[in-house]
PDB file of C-alpha atoms and ligand atoms in Angstrom:
ATOM      1  CA  MET K  23      20.154 -69.650-123.614  1.00 78.00           C
ATOM      2  CA  ARG K  24      17.876 -68.829-120.643  1.00 96.00           C
ATOM      3  CA  ARG K  25      14.140 -68.562-121.067  1.00 97.00           C
ATOM      4  CA  PRO K  26      12.816 -64.905-120.406  1.00 98.00           C
ATOM      5  CA  LEU K  27      10.697 -65.708-117.249  1.00 98.00           C
ATOM      6  CA  ILE K  28       7.086 -62.368-116.654  1.00 98.00           C
ATOM      7  CA  ALA K  29       6.375 -63.228-112.976  1.00 99.00           C
ATOM      8  CA  GLY K  30       3.455 -61.747-111.903  1.00 98.00           C
ATOM      9  CA  ASN K  31       3.483 -60.547-107.388  1.00 98.00           C
ATOM     10  CA  TRP K  32      -0.024 -60.090-106.868  1.00 98.00           C
ATOM     11  CA  LYS K  33       0.289 -59.265-103.241  1.00 98.00           C
ATOM     12  CA  MET K  34      -1.722 -58.657-101.013  1.00 98.00           C
ATOM     13  CA  ASN K  35      -4.634 -57.545-103.660  1.00 98.00           C
ATOM     14  CA  GLY K  36      -7.832 -58.289-105.228  1.00 94.00           C
ATOM     15  CA  SER K  37     -10.632 -61.126-104.543  1.00 98.00           C
ATOM     16  CA  LYS K  38     -12.762 -64.421-105.553  1.00 98.00           C
ATOM     17  CA  ALA K  39     -14.116 -61.852-108.701  1.00 98.00           C
ATOM     18  CA  GLU K  40     -11.018 -60.164-110.035  1.00 98.00           C
ATOM     19  CA  ALA K  41      -8.524 -62.716-109.366  1.00 98.00           C
ATOM     20  CA  THR K  42     -10.652 -65.295-111.052  1.00 98.00           C
ATOM     21  CA  GLN K  43     -10.757 -62.166-114.114  1.00 98.00           C
ATOM     22  CA  LEU K  44      -7.871 -61.471-114.227  1.00 98.00           C
ATOM     23  CA  LEU K  45      -6.465 -64.960-114.579  1.00 98.00           C
ATOM     24  CA  ASN K  46      -9.259 -65.530-117.805  1.00 98.00           C
ATOM     25  CA  GLY K  47      -7.617 -62.553-118.448  1.00 98.00           C
ATOM     26  CA  ILE K  48      -3.930 -62.834-118.199  1.00 98.00           C
ATOM     27  CA  LYS K  49      -4.641 -67.143-119.988  1.00 98.00           C
ATOM     28  CA  ALA K  50      -6.835 -65.559-122.840  1.00 98.00           C
ATOM     29  CA  GLY K  51      -3.828 -62.365-122.948  1.00 98.00           C
ATOM     30  CA  VAL K  52      -0.155 -64.197-123.296  1.00 98.00           C
ATOM     31  CA  ALA K  53      -2.724 -67.791-125.459  1.00 97.00           C
ATOM     32  CA  GLY K  54      -0.229 -67.180-127.970  1.00 94.00           C
ATOM     33  CA  MET K  55       2.929 -66.698-126.923  1.00 98.00           C
ATOM     34  CA  GLN K  56       5.742 -69.317-127.226  1.00 97.00           C
ATOM     35  CA  ARG K  57       8.514 -68.136-125.877  1.00 97.00           C
ATOM     36  CA  VAL K  58       8.869 -66.554-122.765  1.00 98.00           C
ATOM     37  CA  ASP K  59       7.473 -68.508-119.738  1.00 98.00           C
ATOM     38  CA  VAL K  60       4.929 -66.447-117.376  1.00 98.00           C
ATOM     39  CA  ALA K  61       4.038 -67.557-113.974  1.00 98.00           C
ATOM     40  CA  VAL K  62       1.424 -65.184-111.557  1.00 98.00           C
ATOM     41  CA  CYS K  63       1.320 -65.212-107.600  1.00 98.00           C
ATOM     42  CA  PRO K  64      -1.677 -64.243-105.495  1.00 98.00           C
ATOM     43  CA  SER K  65      -1.892 -64.842-102.101  1.00 98.00           C
ATOM     44  CA  PHE K  66      -2.789 -67.844-100.727  1.00 98.00           C
ATOM     45  CA  PRO K  67      -6.342 -68.213-101.127  1.00 98.00           C
ATOM     46  CA  TYR K  68      -6.402 -67.822-104.328  1.00 98.00           C
ATOM     47  CA  LEU K  69      -3.453 -70.962-105.145  1.00 98.00           C
ATOM     48  CA  TYR K  70      -6.458 -72.765-106.098  1.00 98.00           C
ATOM     49  CA  LEU K  71      -8.253 -70.752-108.684  1.00 98.00           C
ATOM     50  CA  ALA K  72      -4.675 -70.306-110.183  1.00 98.00           C
ATOM     51  CA  GLU K  73      -4.757 -74.630-109.910  1.00 98.00           C
ATOM     52  CA  GLU K  74      -8.189 -74.743-111.597  1.00 98.00           C
ATOM     53  CA  LEU K  75      -7.939 -71.622-113.979  1.00 98.00           C
ATOM     54  CA  LEU K  76      -4.696 -72.311-115.131  1.00 98.00           C
ATOM     55  CA  ALA K  77      -4.243 -76.175-115.452  1.00 96.00           C
ATOM     56  CA  ASP K  78      -4.847 -76.422-118.972  1.00 96.00           C
ATOM     57  CA  SER K  79      -2.838 -73.190-119.610  1.00 98.00           C
ATOM     58  CA  ALA K  80       1.904 -73.122-120.444  1.00 98.00           C
ATOM     59  CA  ILE K  81       0.699 -70.474-117.393  1.00 98.00           C
ATOM     60  CA  ALA K  82       2.903 -71.545-114.028  1.00 98.00           C
ATOM     61  CA  TRP K  83       1.643 -69.852-109.821  1.00 98.00           C
ATOM     62  CA  GLY K  84       3.348 -69.603-107.195  1.00 98.00           C
ATOM     63  CA  ALA K  85       3.443 -68.265-104.158  1.00 98.00           C
ATOM     64  CA  GLN K  86       4.185 -64.746-102.216  1.00 98.00           C
ATOM     65  CA  ASP K  87       5.879 -66.927 -99.066  1.00 98.00           C
ATOM     66  CA  VAL K  88       6.594 -70.652 -98.095  1.00 98.00           C
ATOM     67  CA  SER K  89       7.737 -71.521 -94.600  1.00 98.00           C
ATOM     68  CA  ALA K  90      11.217 -71.980 -93.379  1.00 98.00           C
ATOM     69  CA  GLN K  91       9.469 -75.393 -91.539  1.00 98.00           C
ATOM     70  CA  ALA K  92       8.652 -78.253 -93.032  1.00 97.00           C
ATOM     71  CA  GLY K  93       5.356 -77.987 -90.905  1.00 97.00           C
ATOM     72  CA  GLY K  94       3.706 -79.188 -87.937  1.00 98.00           C
ATOM     73  CA  ALA K  95       3.157 -76.406 -84.774  1.00 98.00           C
ATOM     74  CA  TYR K  96       3.901 -73.130 -86.841  1.00 98.00           C
ATOM     75  CA  THR K  97       0.104 -70.610 -86.747  1.00 98.00           C
ATOM     76  CA  GLY K  98      -0.449 -69.454 -90.194  1.00 97.00           C
ATOM     77  CA  GLN K  99       2.388 -70.530 -91.690  1.00 98.00           C
ATOM     78  CA  VAL K 100       2.241 -72.786 -95.393  1.00 98.00           C
ATOM     79  CA  SER K 101       4.605 -75.375 -96.210  1.00 98.00           C
ATOM     80  CA  ALA K 102       6.383 -75.896 -99.602  1.00 98.00           C
ATOM     81  CA  ALA K 103       4.236 -79.804 -99.270  1.00 98.00           C
ATOM     82  CA  MET K 104       1.175 -78.126 -99.680  1.00 98.00           C
ATOM     83  CA  LEU K 105       1.873 -74.982-102.315  1.00 98.00           C
ATOM     84  CA  LYS K 106       3.123 -78.905-104.113  1.00 98.00           C
ATOM     85  CA  ASP K 107      -0.300 -79.626-103.484  1.00 98.00           C
ATOM     86  CA  PHE K 108      -1.736 -76.869-105.765  1.00 98.00           C
ATOM     87  CA  ALA K 109       0.676 -77.312-108.152  1.00 98.00           C
ATOM     88  CA  CYS K 110       2.354 -74.267-107.283  1.00 98.00           C
ATOM     89  CA  ARG K 111       5.531 -73.643-109.272  1.00 98.00           C
ATOM     90  CA  TYR K 112       7.343 -71.390-107.401  1.00 98.00           C
ATOM     91  CA  ALA K 113       7.556 -69.156-103.867  1.00 99.00           C
ATOM     92  CA  ILE K 114       8.782 -65.962-103.494  1.00 99.00           C
ATOM     93  CA  VAL K 115      11.499 -65.434-100.525  1.00 98.00           C
ATOM     94  CA  GLY K 116      13.346 -62.355 -99.245  1.00 98.00           C
ATOM     95  CA  HIS K 117      10.756 -59.896-100.275  1.00 98.00           C
ATOM     96  CA  SER K 118      11.672 -56.631 -99.486  1.00 98.00           C
ATOM     97  CA  GLU K 119       8.408 -55.941 -98.180  1.00 98.00           C
ATOM     98  CA  ARG K 120       8.756 -59.439 -95.711  1.00 98.00           C
ATOM     99  CA  ARG K 121      12.016 -58.396 -94.552  1.00 98.00           C
ATOM    100  CA  GLN K 122      10.882 -54.585 -94.157  1.00 97.00           C
ATOM    101  CA  LEU K 123       7.488 -54.981 -92.020  1.00 98.00           C
ATOM    102  CA  ASN K 124       7.956 -58.065 -90.519  1.00 97.00           C
ATOM    103  CA  GLY K 125      11.520 -58.586 -89.884  1.00 97.00           C
ATOM    104  CA  GLU K 126      12.330 -61.568 -91.688  1.00 98.00           C
ATOM    105  CA  ASP K 127      16.407 -61.697 -91.619  1.00 98.00           C
ATOM    106  CA  ASP K 128      18.740 -63.589 -94.515  1.00 98.00           C
ATOM    107  CA  ALA K 129      19.296 -66.305 -92.328  1.00 98.00           C
ATOM    108  CA  LEU K 130      15.198 -67.058 -92.111  1.00 98.00           C
ATOM    109  CA  VAL K 131      15.440 -66.093 -95.756  1.00 98.00           C
ATOM    110  CA  ALA K 132      17.414 -68.252 -97.255  1.00 98.00           C
ATOM    111  CA  SER K 133      15.693 -71.268 -95.154  1.00 98.00           C
ATOM    112  CA  LYS K 134      13.044 -70.275 -96.917  1.00 98.00           C
ATOM    113  CA  TYR K 135      15.269 -70.655 -99.744  1.00 98.00           C
ATOM    114  CA  ALA K 136      17.000 -74.202 -98.707  1.00 98.00           C
ATOM    115  CA  ARG K 137      13.100 -75.380 -97.824  1.00 98.00           C
ATOM    116  CA  ALA K 138      11.390 -74.574-101.353  1.00 98.00           C
ATOM    117  CA  VAL K 139      14.420 -76.415-103.387  1.00 98.00           C
ATOM    118  CA  ALA K 140      14.044 -79.016-101.557  1.00 98.00           C
ATOM    119  CA  GLY K 141      10.520 -79.271-101.653  1.00 98.00           C
ATOM    120  CA  GLY K 142      10.638 -79.114-105.112  1.00 98.00           C
ATOM    121  CA  ILE K 143       9.613 -75.402-105.375  1.00 98.00           C
ATOM    122  CA  VAL K 144      11.702 -72.747-106.915  1.00 98.00           C
ATOM    123  CA  PRO K 145      12.923 -69.999-105.677  1.00 98.00           C
ATOM    124  CA  ILE K 146      12.611 -66.902-106.794  1.00 99.00           C
ATOM    125  CA  LEU K 147      15.062 -64.930-103.475  1.00 99.00           C
ATOM    126  CA  CYS K 148      14.516 -61.013-103.459  1.00 98.00           C
ATOM    127  CA  ILE K 149      17.831 -58.849-103.597  1.00 98.00           C
ATOM    128  CA  GLY K 150      18.126 -55.674-102.646  1.00 98.00           C
ATOM    129  CA  GLU K 151      18.952 -51.984-101.582  1.00 98.00           C
ATOM    130  CA  THR K 152      17.123 -49.004 -99.964  1.00 97.00           C
ATOM    131  CA  LEU K 153      17.627 -45.836-101.208  1.00 96.00           C
ATOM    132  CA  GLU K 154      19.962 -44.630 -98.248  1.00 97.00           C
ATOM    133  CA  GLU K 155      21.703 -47.798 -98.930  1.00 97.00           C
ATOM    134  CA  ARG K 156      22.015 -46.708-102.600  1.00 97.00           C
ATOM    135  CA  GLU K 157      23.045 -43.064-102.046  1.00 96.00           C
ATOM    136  CA  SER K 158      25.909 -44.385 -99.514  1.00 97.00           C
ATOM    137  CA  GLY K 159      27.624 -46.713-102.297  1.00 97.00           C
ATOM    138  CA  ARG K 160      26.155 -49.516-100.272  1.00 98.00           C
ATOM    139  CA  THR K 161      23.912 -51.435-103.607  1.00 98.00           C
ATOM    140  CA  GLU K 162      26.664 -54.071-104.316  1.00 98.00           C
ATOM    141  CA  GLU K 163      27.492 -54.861-100.326  1.00 98.00           C
ATOM    142  CA  VAL K 164      24.169 -54.758 -99.832  1.00 98.00           C
ATOM    143  CA  VAL K 165      23.053 -57.668-103.340  1.00 98.00           C
ATOM    144  CA  ALA K 166      26.053 -59.168-102.067  1.00 98.00           C
ATOM    145  CA  ARG K 167      24.902 -59.886 -99.043  1.00 98.00           C
ATOM    146  CA  HIS K 168      21.596 -61.444 -99.845  1.00 98.00           C
ATOM    147  CA  ILE K 169      23.416 -63.659-102.594  1.00 98.00           C
ATOM    148  CA  ASP K 170      25.714 -64.787 -99.666  1.00 98.00           C
ATOM    149  CA  ALA K 171      23.131 -65.861 -97.491  1.00 98.00           C
ATOM    150  CA  VAL K 172      22.163 -68.732 -99.539  1.00 98.00           C
ATOM    151  CA  LEU K 173      25.392 -69.254-101.007  1.00 98.00           C
ATOM    152  CA  ASN K 174      26.813 -69.450 -97.334  1.00 97.00           C
ATOM    153  CA  SER K 175      23.942 -71.863 -96.308  1.00 97.00           C
ATOM    154  CA  SER K 176      22.869 -74.529 -98.931  1.00 98.00           C
ATOM    155  CA  GLY K 177      25.893 -73.677-101.753  1.00 98.00           C
ATOM    156  CA  VAL K 178      26.277 -72.666-105.175  1.00 98.00           C
ATOM    157  CA  GLU K 179      24.237 -75.721-106.552  1.00 98.00           C
ATOM    158  CA  ALA K 180      21.352 -73.710-105.461  1.00 98.00           C
ATOM    159  CA  PHE K 181      21.403 -71.274-107.290  1.00 98.00           C
ATOM    160  CA  GLY K 182      20.915 -74.113-110.292  1.00 98.00           C
ATOM    161  CA  ALA K 183      16.933 -74.441-108.816  1.00 98.00           C
ATOM    162  CA  GLY K 184      16.523 -71.001-108.064  1.00 98.00           C
ATOM    163  CA  ILE K 185      15.855 -67.760-109.596  1.00 98.00           C
ATOM    164  CA  VAL K 186      17.316 -64.204-108.318  1.00 98.00           C
ATOM    165  CA  ALA K 187      14.949 -60.991-109.103  1.00 98.00           C
ATOM    166  CA  TYR K 188      16.820 -57.971-107.681  1.00 98.00           C
ATOM    167  CA  GLU K 189      14.237 -55.229-106.880  1.00 98.00           C
ATOM    168  CA  PRO K 190      15.564 -51.868-105.414  1.00 98.00           C
ATOM    169  CA  VAL K 191      13.448 -51.221-102.051  1.00 97.00           C
ATOM    170  CA  TRP K 192      13.753 -47.594-103.413  1.00 97.00           C
ATOM    171  CA  ALA K 193      11.722 -48.342-107.315  1.00 96.00           C
ATOM    172  CA  ILE K 194       9.037 -50.795-106.073  1.00 95.00           C
ATOM    173  CA  GLY K 195       5.820 -49.353-106.476  1.00 92.00           C
ATOM    174  CA  THR K 196       7.063 -45.839-106.518  1.00 93.00           C
ATOM    175  CA  GLY K 197       7.009 -45.748-110.286  1.00 90.00           C
ATOM    176  CA  VAL K 198      10.746 -44.708-109.938  1.00 91.00           C
ATOM    177  CA  THR K 199      13.094 -47.161-112.157  1.00 93.00           C
ATOM    178  CA  ALA K 200      16.223 -48.186-111.986  1.00 92.00           C
ATOM    179  CA  THR K 201      17.310 -47.087-116.058  1.00 96.00           C
ATOM    180  CA  PRO K 202      18.143 -50.547-117.642  1.00 97.00           C
ATOM    181  CA  ASP K 203      22.482 -49.252-116.592  1.00 98.00           C
ATOM    182  CA  GLN K 204      21.913 -49.559-113.395  1.00 97.00           C
ATOM    183  CA  ALA K 205      19.840 -51.949-113.463  1.00 98.00           C
ATOM    184  CA  GLN K 206      22.473 -54.668-115.920  1.00 98.00           C
ATOM    185  CA  GLU K 207      24.929 -53.206-113.390  1.00 98.00           C
ATOM    186  CA  VAL K 208      23.563 -54.894-110.354  1.00 98.00           C
ATOM    187  CA  HIS K 209      22.444 -57.971-112.798  1.00 98.00           C
ATOM    188  CA  ALA K 210      25.963 -58.393-114.033  1.00 98.00           C
ATOM    189  CA  PHE K 211      27.418 -57.902-110.961  1.00 98.00           C
ATOM    190  CA  VAL K 212      25.420 -60.554-108.959  1.00 98.00           C
ATOM    191  CA  ARG K 213      26.203 -62.684-112.027  1.00 98.00           C
ATOM    192  CA  GLY K 214      29.740 -62.773-111.576  1.00 98.00           C
ATOM    193  CA  ARG K 215      29.429 -63.476-107.652  1.00 98.00           C
ATOM    194  CA  ILE K 216      27.655 -66.287-108.573  1.00 98.00           C
ATOM    195  CA  ALA K 217      30.364 -66.879-111.289  1.00 98.00           C
ATOM    196  CA  SER K 218      33.364 -66.815-109.250  1.00 98.00           C
ATOM    197  CA  LYS K 219      32.196 -69.923-107.684  1.00 98.00           C
ATOM    198  CA  ASN K 220      30.458 -71.818-110.981  1.00 98.00           C
ATOM    199  CA  GLN K 221      30.443 -70.742-114.143  1.00 98.00           C
ATOM    200  CA  GLU K 222      27.981 -72.412-115.155  1.00 98.00           C
ATOM    201  CA  ILE K 223      25.435 -72.189-112.785  1.00 98.00           C
ATOM    202  CA  ALA K 224      25.762 -68.411-112.981  1.00 98.00           C
ATOM    203  CA  ALA K 225      25.344 -68.394-116.994  1.00 98.00           C
ATOM    204  CA  GLY K 226      21.601 -70.436-116.737  1.00 98.00           C
ATOM    205  CA  LEU K 227      20.417 -68.430-113.293  1.00 98.00           C
ATOM    206  CA  ARG K 228      17.226 -66.801-114.746  1.00 98.00           C
ATOM    207  CA  LEU K 229      17.508 -62.815-113.531  1.00 98.00           C
ATOM    208  CA  LEU K 230      14.862 -60.553-113.172  1.00 98.00           C
ATOM    209  CA  TYR K 231      14.340 -57.001-112.244  1.00 98.00           C
ATOM    210  CA  GLY K 232      11.572 -55.610-110.082  1.00 98.00           C
ATOM    211  CA  GLY K 233      10.888 -51.911-109.638  1.00 97.00           C
ATOM    212  CA  SER K 234       7.441 -50.355-110.914  1.00 96.00           C
ATOM    213  CA  MET K 235       8.722 -52.173-115.009  1.00 98.00           C
ATOM    214  CA  LYS K 236       5.697 -51.279-116.535  1.00 97.00           C
ATOM    215  CA  PRO K 237       5.020 -51.805-120.425  1.00 98.00           C
ATOM    216  CA  GLY K 238       6.932 -49.036-121.171  1.00 97.00           C
ATOM    217  CA  ASN K 239       9.574 -49.572-119.680  1.00 97.00           C
ATOM    218  CA  ALA K 240       9.613 -53.615-119.812  1.00 98.00           C
ATOM    219  CA  VAL K 241      11.175 -53.839-123.661  1.00 98.00           C
ATOM    220  CA  GLU K 242      14.609 -52.136-122.968  1.00 98.00           C
ATOM    221  CA  LEU K 243      15.049 -53.642-119.469  1.00 98.00           C
ATOM    222  CA  ILE K 244      14.279 -56.809-120.448  1.00 98.00           C
ATOM    223  CA  ALA K 245      17.407 -55.771-123.556  1.00 97.00           C
ATOM    224  CA  GLN K 246      20.007 -55.267-120.829  1.00 98.00           C
ATOM    225  CA  PRO K 247      22.388 -58.643-120.991  1.00 97.00           C
ATOM    226  CA  ASP K 248      21.769 -60.168-117.447  1.00 98.00           C
ATOM    227  CA  ILE K 249      18.270 -58.863-117.154  1.00 98.00           C
ATOM    228  CA  ASP K 250      16.266 -62.649-117.642  1.00 98.00           C
ATOM    229  CA  GLY K 251      12.954 -60.699-116.830  1.00 98.00           C
ATOM    230  CA  GLY K 252      10.519 -59.511-114.523  1.00 98.00           C
ATOM    231  CA  LEU K 253       9.082 -59.371-111.261  1.00 98.00           C
ATOM    232  CA  ILE K 254       5.660 -57.124-111.888  1.00 98.00           C
ATOM    233  CA  GLY K 255       4.046 -55.164-108.655  1.00 98.00           C
ATOM    234  CA  GLY K 256       1.335 -53.033-109.425  1.00 98.00           C
ATOM    235  CA  ALA K 257       0.900 -53.196-113.441  1.00 98.00           C
ATOM    236  CA  SER K 258       0.199 -57.360-112.884  1.00 98.00           C
ATOM    237  CA  LEU K 259      -2.787 -56.763-111.826  1.00 98.00           C
ATOM    238  CA  LYS K 260      -4.639 -55.115-114.666  1.00 98.00           C
ATOM    239  CA  ALA K 261      -4.404 -57.934-117.755  1.00 98.00           C
ATOM    240  CA  ALA K 262      -3.847 -56.097-120.658  1.00 98.00           C
ATOM    241  CA  ASP K 263      -0.749 -54.241-118.869  1.00 98.00           C
ATOM    242  CA  PHE K 264       1.197 -57.131-117.583  1.00 98.00           C
ATOM    243  CA  VAL K 265       0.175 -59.188-120.377  1.00 98.00           C
ATOM    244  CA  ALA K 266       1.783 -56.286-122.908  1.00 98.00           C
ATOM    245  CA  ILE K 267       5.308 -57.084-120.459  1.00 98.00           C
ATOM    246  CA  CYS K 268       4.757 -60.539-121.231  1.00 98.00           C
ATOM    247  CA  GLN K 269       4.558 -59.943-125.011  1.00 98.00           C
ATOM    248  CA  ALA K 270       7.871 -57.817-124.362  1.00 98.00           C
ATOM    249  CA  GLY K 271       9.852 -60.951-123.027  1.00 98.00           C
ATOM    250  CA  GLU K 272       8.202 -62.816-125.878  1.00 98.00           C
ATOM    251  CA  ASP K 273       9.803 -60.399-128.095  1.00 97.00           C
ATOM    252  CA  SER K 274      13.384 -60.090-126.470  1.00 96.00           C
ATOM    253  CA  ALA K 275      13.699 -63.850-126.792  1.00 88.00           C
TER     254      ALA K 275
HETATM  255  P1  13P V  12       6.135 -52.390-109.059  1.00 51.62           P
HETATM  256  O1  13P V  12       6.281 -53.789-109.935  1.00 51.62           O
HETATM  257  O2  13P V  12       4.679 -52.347-108.467  1.00 51.62           O
HETATM  258  O3  13P V  12       6.812 -51.591-108.121  1.00 51.62           O
HETATM  259  O4  13P V  12       6.355 -54.127-107.117  1.00 51.62           O
HETATM  260  C1  13P V  12       7.387 -54.823-107.450  1.00 51.62           C
HETATM  261  C2  13P V  12       7.542 -55.914-106.350  1.00 51.62           C
HETATM  262  O5  13P V  12       7.910 -55.229-105.838  1.00 51.62           O
HETATM  263  C3  13P V  12       7.514 -57.692-107.657  1.00 51.62           C
HETATM  264  O6  13P V  12       7.869 -58.064-106.278  1.00 51.62           O
END
């Protein structure tokens, strides 16, 4: 069945010293865990630290973004091949902060997804509605649009090589978490949409929940049948909290 995955999205936080401390703390904390996959996504400059400190552990690391281009004259961008060079397993694509603050649209996100897969990086596709979209009853319409952008450009097979994270924008960094029922409802909808194209791929697809996931609510969220782990922001910056969420993943499997 689907192994739970707990991934930390550190966003633009920390320093070299803090990243070192956090990586070592997480490494020590999850050392005995067998049934959960654990990943950290620091900022680009600290990926080398993850490679250095985690190479002899079961923890994987990933980037928070990846270029839609293979390489060349794209100042400031980082390619999938470069991430591979630092032994990254994952790259987050389409995080709502990038959609909102960097103007990334569905077409660009789908290109990044495809580029990651082609480069041997597992994309973690972030999808999710704003508060206004939820309140006007458009949640399914929005997540369907986010999913269909990849389905239509890369085909359903691409979901055999990636991960989806449902992150309702109103729950990110707000302390307001989707209830387990709210999250499960959207996860089931997403899995169903993929299943209408390919049941086997849908059954194997890992769907993470993200948005104020904490040690206190992780157990209940991960217990939902279509929630296969979490993409953790704030709580991934404290080793003890992140390790506790990993333990919830370990105990759910
Ligand atoms: P928080 O856990 O801080 O709400 O962030 C979630 C997130 O955006 C992970 O990508």
